[in-house]
Short mmCIF file of C-alpha atoms in Angstrom, two decimals:
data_model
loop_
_atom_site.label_atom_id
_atom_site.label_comp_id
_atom_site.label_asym_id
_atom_site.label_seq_id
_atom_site.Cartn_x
_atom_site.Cartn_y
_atom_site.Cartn_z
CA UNK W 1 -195.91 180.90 -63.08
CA UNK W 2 -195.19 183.57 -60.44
CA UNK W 3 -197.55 186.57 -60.23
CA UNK W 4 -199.23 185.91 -63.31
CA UNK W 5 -199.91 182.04 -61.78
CA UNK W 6 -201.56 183.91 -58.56
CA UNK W 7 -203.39 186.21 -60.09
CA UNK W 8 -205.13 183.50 -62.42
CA UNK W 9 -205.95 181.58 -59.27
CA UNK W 10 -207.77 184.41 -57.87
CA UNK W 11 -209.33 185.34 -60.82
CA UNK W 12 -210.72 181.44 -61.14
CA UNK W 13 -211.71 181.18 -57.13
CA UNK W 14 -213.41 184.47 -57.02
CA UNK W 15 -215.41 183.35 -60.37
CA UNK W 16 -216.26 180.55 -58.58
CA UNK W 17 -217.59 182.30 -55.36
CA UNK W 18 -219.62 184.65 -57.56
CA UNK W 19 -221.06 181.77 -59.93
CA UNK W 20 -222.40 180.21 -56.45
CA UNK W 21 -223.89 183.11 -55.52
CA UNK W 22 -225.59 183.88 -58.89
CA UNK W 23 -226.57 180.63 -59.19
CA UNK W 24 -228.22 180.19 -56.04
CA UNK W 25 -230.03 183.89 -57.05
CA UNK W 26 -230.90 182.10 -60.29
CA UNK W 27 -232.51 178.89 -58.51
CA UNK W 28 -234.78 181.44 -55.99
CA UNK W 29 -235.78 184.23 -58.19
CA UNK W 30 -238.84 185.16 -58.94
CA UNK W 31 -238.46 186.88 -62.19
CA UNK W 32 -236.59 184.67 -64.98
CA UNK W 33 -239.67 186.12 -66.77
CA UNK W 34 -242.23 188.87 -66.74
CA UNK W 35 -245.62 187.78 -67.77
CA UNK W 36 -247.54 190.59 -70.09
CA UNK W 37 -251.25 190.05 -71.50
CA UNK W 38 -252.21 192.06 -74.20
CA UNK W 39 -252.87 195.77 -72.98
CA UNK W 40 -253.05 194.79 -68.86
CA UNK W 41 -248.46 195.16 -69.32
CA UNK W 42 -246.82 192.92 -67.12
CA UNK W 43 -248.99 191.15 -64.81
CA UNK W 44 -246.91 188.41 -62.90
CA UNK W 45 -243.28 186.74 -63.05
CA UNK W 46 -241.97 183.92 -63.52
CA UNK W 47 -239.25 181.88 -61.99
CA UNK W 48 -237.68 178.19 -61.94
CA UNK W 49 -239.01 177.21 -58.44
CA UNK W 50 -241.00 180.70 -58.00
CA UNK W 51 -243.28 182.91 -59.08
CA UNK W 52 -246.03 185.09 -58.77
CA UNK W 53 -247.99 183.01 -61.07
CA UNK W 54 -251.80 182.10 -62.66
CA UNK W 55 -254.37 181.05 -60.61
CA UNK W 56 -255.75 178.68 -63.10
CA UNK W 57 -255.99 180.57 -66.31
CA UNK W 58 -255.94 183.83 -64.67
CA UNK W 59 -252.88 185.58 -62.73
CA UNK W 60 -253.32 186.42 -59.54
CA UNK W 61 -252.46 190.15 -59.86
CA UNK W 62 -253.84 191.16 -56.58
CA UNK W 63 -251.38 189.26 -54.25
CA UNK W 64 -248.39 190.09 -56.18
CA UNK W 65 -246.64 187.52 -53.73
CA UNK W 66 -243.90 185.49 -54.37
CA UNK W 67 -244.59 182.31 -53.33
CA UNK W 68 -243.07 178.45 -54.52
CA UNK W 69 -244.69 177.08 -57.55
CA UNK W 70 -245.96 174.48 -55.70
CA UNK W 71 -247.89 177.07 -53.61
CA UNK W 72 -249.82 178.19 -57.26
CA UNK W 73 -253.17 176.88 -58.06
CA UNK W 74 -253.55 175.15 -61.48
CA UNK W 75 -249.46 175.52 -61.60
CA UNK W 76 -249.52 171.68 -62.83
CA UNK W 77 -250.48 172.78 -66.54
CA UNK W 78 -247.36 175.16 -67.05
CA UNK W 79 -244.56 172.28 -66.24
CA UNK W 80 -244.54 171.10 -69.20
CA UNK W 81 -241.35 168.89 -70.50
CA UNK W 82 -239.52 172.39 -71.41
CA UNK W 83 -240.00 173.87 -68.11
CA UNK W 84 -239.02 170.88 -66.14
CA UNK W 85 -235.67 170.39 -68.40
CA UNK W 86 -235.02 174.16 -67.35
CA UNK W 87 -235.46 173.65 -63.72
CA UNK W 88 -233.67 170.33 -63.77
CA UNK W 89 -230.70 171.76 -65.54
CA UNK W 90 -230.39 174.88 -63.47
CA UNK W 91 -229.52 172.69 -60.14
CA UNK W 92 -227.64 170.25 -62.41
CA UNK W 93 -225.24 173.07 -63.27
CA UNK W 94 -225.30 174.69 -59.60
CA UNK W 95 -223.80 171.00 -58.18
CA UNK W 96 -221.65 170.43 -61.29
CA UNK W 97 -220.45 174.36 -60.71
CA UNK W 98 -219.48 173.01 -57.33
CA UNK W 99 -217.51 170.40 -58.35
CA UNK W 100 -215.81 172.60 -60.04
CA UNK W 101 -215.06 174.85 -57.22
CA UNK W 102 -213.99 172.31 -54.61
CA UNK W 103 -211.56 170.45 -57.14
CA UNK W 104 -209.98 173.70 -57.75
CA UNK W 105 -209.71 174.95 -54.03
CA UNK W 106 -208.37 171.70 -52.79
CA UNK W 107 -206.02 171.46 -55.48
CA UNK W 108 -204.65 175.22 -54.92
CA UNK W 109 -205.48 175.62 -50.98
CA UNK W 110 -204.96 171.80 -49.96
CA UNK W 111 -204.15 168.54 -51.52
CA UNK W 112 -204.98 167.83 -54.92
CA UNK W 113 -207.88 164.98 -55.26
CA UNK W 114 -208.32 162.02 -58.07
CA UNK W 115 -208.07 163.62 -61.99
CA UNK W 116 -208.46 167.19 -60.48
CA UNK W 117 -207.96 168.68 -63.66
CA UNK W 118 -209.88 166.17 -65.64
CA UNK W 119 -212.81 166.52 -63.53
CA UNK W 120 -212.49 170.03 -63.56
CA UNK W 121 -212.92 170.15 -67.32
CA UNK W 122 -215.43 168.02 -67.63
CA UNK W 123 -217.37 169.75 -64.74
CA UNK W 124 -216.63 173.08 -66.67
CA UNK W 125 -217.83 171.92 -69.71
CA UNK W 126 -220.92 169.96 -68.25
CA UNK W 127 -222.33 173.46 -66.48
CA UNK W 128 -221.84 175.64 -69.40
CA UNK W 129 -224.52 173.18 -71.20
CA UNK W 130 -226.76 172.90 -68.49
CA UNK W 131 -227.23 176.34 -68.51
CA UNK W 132 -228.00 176.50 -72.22
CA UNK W 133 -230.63 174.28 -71.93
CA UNK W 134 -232.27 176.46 -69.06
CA UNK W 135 -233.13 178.86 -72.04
CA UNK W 136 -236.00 175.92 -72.83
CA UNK W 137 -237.99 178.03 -70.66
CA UNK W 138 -238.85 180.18 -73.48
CA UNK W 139 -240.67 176.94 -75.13
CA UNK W 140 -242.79 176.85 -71.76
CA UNK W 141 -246.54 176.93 -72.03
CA UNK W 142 -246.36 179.91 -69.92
CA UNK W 143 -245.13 181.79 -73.01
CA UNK W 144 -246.81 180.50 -75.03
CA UNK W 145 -249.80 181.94 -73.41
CA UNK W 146 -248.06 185.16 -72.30
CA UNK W 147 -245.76 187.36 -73.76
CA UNK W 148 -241.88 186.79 -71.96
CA UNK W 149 -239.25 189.37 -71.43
CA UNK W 150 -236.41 188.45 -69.34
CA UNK W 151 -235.91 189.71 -65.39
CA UNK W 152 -233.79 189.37 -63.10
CA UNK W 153 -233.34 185.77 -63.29
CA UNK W 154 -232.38 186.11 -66.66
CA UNK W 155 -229.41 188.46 -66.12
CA UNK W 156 -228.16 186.03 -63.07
CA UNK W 157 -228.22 183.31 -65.47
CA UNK W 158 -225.96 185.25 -68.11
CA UNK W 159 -223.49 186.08 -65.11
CA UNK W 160 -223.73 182.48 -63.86
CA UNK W 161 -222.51 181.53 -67.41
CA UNK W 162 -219.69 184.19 -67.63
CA UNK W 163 -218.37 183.70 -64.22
CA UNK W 164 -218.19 179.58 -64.62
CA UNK W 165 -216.95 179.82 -68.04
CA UNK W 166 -214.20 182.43 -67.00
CA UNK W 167 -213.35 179.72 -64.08
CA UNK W 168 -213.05 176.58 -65.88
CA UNK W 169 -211.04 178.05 -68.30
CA UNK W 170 -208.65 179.58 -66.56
CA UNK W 171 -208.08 176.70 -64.13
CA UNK W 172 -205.18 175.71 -66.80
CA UNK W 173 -203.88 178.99 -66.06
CA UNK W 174 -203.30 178.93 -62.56
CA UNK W 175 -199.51 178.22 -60.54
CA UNK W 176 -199.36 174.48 -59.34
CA UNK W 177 -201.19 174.35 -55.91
CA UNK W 178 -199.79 174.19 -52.59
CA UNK W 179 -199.09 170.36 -52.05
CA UNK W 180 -197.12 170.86 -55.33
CA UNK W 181 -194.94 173.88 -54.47
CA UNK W 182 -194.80 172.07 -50.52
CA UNK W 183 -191.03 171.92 -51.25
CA UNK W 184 -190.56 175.42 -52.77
CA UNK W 185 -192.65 176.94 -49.79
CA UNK W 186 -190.22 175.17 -47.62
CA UNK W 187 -187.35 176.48 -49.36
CA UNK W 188 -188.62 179.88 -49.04
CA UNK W 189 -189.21 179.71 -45.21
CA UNK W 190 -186.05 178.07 -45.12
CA UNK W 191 -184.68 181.45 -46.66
CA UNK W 192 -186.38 183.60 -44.78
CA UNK W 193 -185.68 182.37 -41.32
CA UNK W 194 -181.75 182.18 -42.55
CA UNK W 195 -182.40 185.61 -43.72
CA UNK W 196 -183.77 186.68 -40.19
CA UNK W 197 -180.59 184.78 -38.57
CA UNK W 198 -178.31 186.59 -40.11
CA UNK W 199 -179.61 190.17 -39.72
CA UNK W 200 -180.15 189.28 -36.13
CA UNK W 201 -176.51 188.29 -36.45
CA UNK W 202 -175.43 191.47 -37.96
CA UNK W 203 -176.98 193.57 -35.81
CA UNK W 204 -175.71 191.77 -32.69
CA UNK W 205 -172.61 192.16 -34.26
CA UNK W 206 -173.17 196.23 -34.70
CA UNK W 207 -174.41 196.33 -30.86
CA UNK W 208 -170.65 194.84 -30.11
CA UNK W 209 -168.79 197.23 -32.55
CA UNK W 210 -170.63 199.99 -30.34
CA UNK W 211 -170.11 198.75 -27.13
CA UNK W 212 -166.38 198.13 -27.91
CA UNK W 213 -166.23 201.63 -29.45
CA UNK W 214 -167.82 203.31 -26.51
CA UNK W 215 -165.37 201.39 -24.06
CA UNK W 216 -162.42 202.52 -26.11
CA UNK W 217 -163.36 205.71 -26.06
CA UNK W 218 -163.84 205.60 -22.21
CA UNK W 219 -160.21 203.91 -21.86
CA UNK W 220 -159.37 206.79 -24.01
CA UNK W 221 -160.30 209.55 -22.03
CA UNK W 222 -159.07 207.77 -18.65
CA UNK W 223 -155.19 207.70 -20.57
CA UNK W 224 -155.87 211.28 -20.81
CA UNK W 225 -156.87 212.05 -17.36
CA UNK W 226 -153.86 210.08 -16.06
#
């Protein structure tokens, strides 16, 4: 696969690094949602484990805090089955993401483990619909009550998608890994260290020619001064 192997294999571990990150953002932000009530605009956000959230049928606009949702008075009326599919889904997807990832870097960095590639499909596949069904949240009580636009949290949740999709797909892409190139990668250091052996050669070689030269031309000019 040569340069266009490597540069797939960077493309799929760096999509991997940056769906971990963007997932964990998605899992601890407070803003999936804004919350707006009628005229009042956006009073409080919403996230998958927190929010700055009603305080029974009110929001609690003075605190503007963003605390855990089990922190939020009355919070037990907005997990509904919708919401808890979203939050169970989103760290379904993080841990099936990671599978993902640590398949692929042992496979390309290490050894390659049991159905790599299999599991790495199916790990692929499995996050890309866990993260479709976080977008239950819109069938939430809370917005049903409140009008919804999306925050932050949705926009790590699009990038979460993009970068795992991006990795799983490519994975097919990538050169064979280490353990399976072990005998090319000896081969090349085999080469190299000949290569170094023989320049060292040659240039011990040149250091003679000059030496020899110089004496010559010493015995030379000793002829001619006899």
């Amino acid at each position: 696969m040569g340069l266009v192997g490597l540069f797939f294999e960077l493309v799929v571990l760096c999509c991997c690094a940056a769906a971990v990150v963007t997932n964990s953002l998605l899992l601890s932000s407070c803003e999936m949602f804004f919350l707006s009530s009628g005229f009042n605009g956006v009073v409080g956000s919403l996230g998958l484990y927190r929010a700055s959230f009603p305080d029974g049928n009110q929001l609690d606009v003075d605190s503007g805090e963003c605390v855990t949702l089990d922190d939020v008075d009355g919070i037990d009326q907005y997990k509904d089955t919708a919401f808890n599919c979203a939050r169970v889904c989103a760290v379904i997807a993080f841990f099936c993401g990671l599978v993902l990832f640590v398949f692929g870097f042992f496979k390309q960095c290490l050894c390659p483990l049991p159905c790599t590639q299999l599991l790495m499909d199916i790990s692929g596949a499995a996050v890309q619909i866990m993260l479709a069904l976080v977008y239950t949240l819109w069938l939430t009580e809370a917005c049903n009550r409140y009008k919804c636009t999306y925050g932050d949290g949705g926009t790590y949740l699009f990038l979460t998608q993009i970068f795992w999709l991006a990795a799983s797909c490519f994975t097919r892409c990538m050169r064979p890994g280490r353990w399976e190139r072990r005998d090319e990668i000896r081969a090349n250091k085999a080469k190299k260290q000949e290569e170094k052996e023989r320049q060292q050669a040659q240039q011990a070689l040149e250091e003679e020619r000059k030496k020899n030269a110089a004496l010559e031309m010493e015995n030379q000019q000793l002829r001619e001064e006899a």
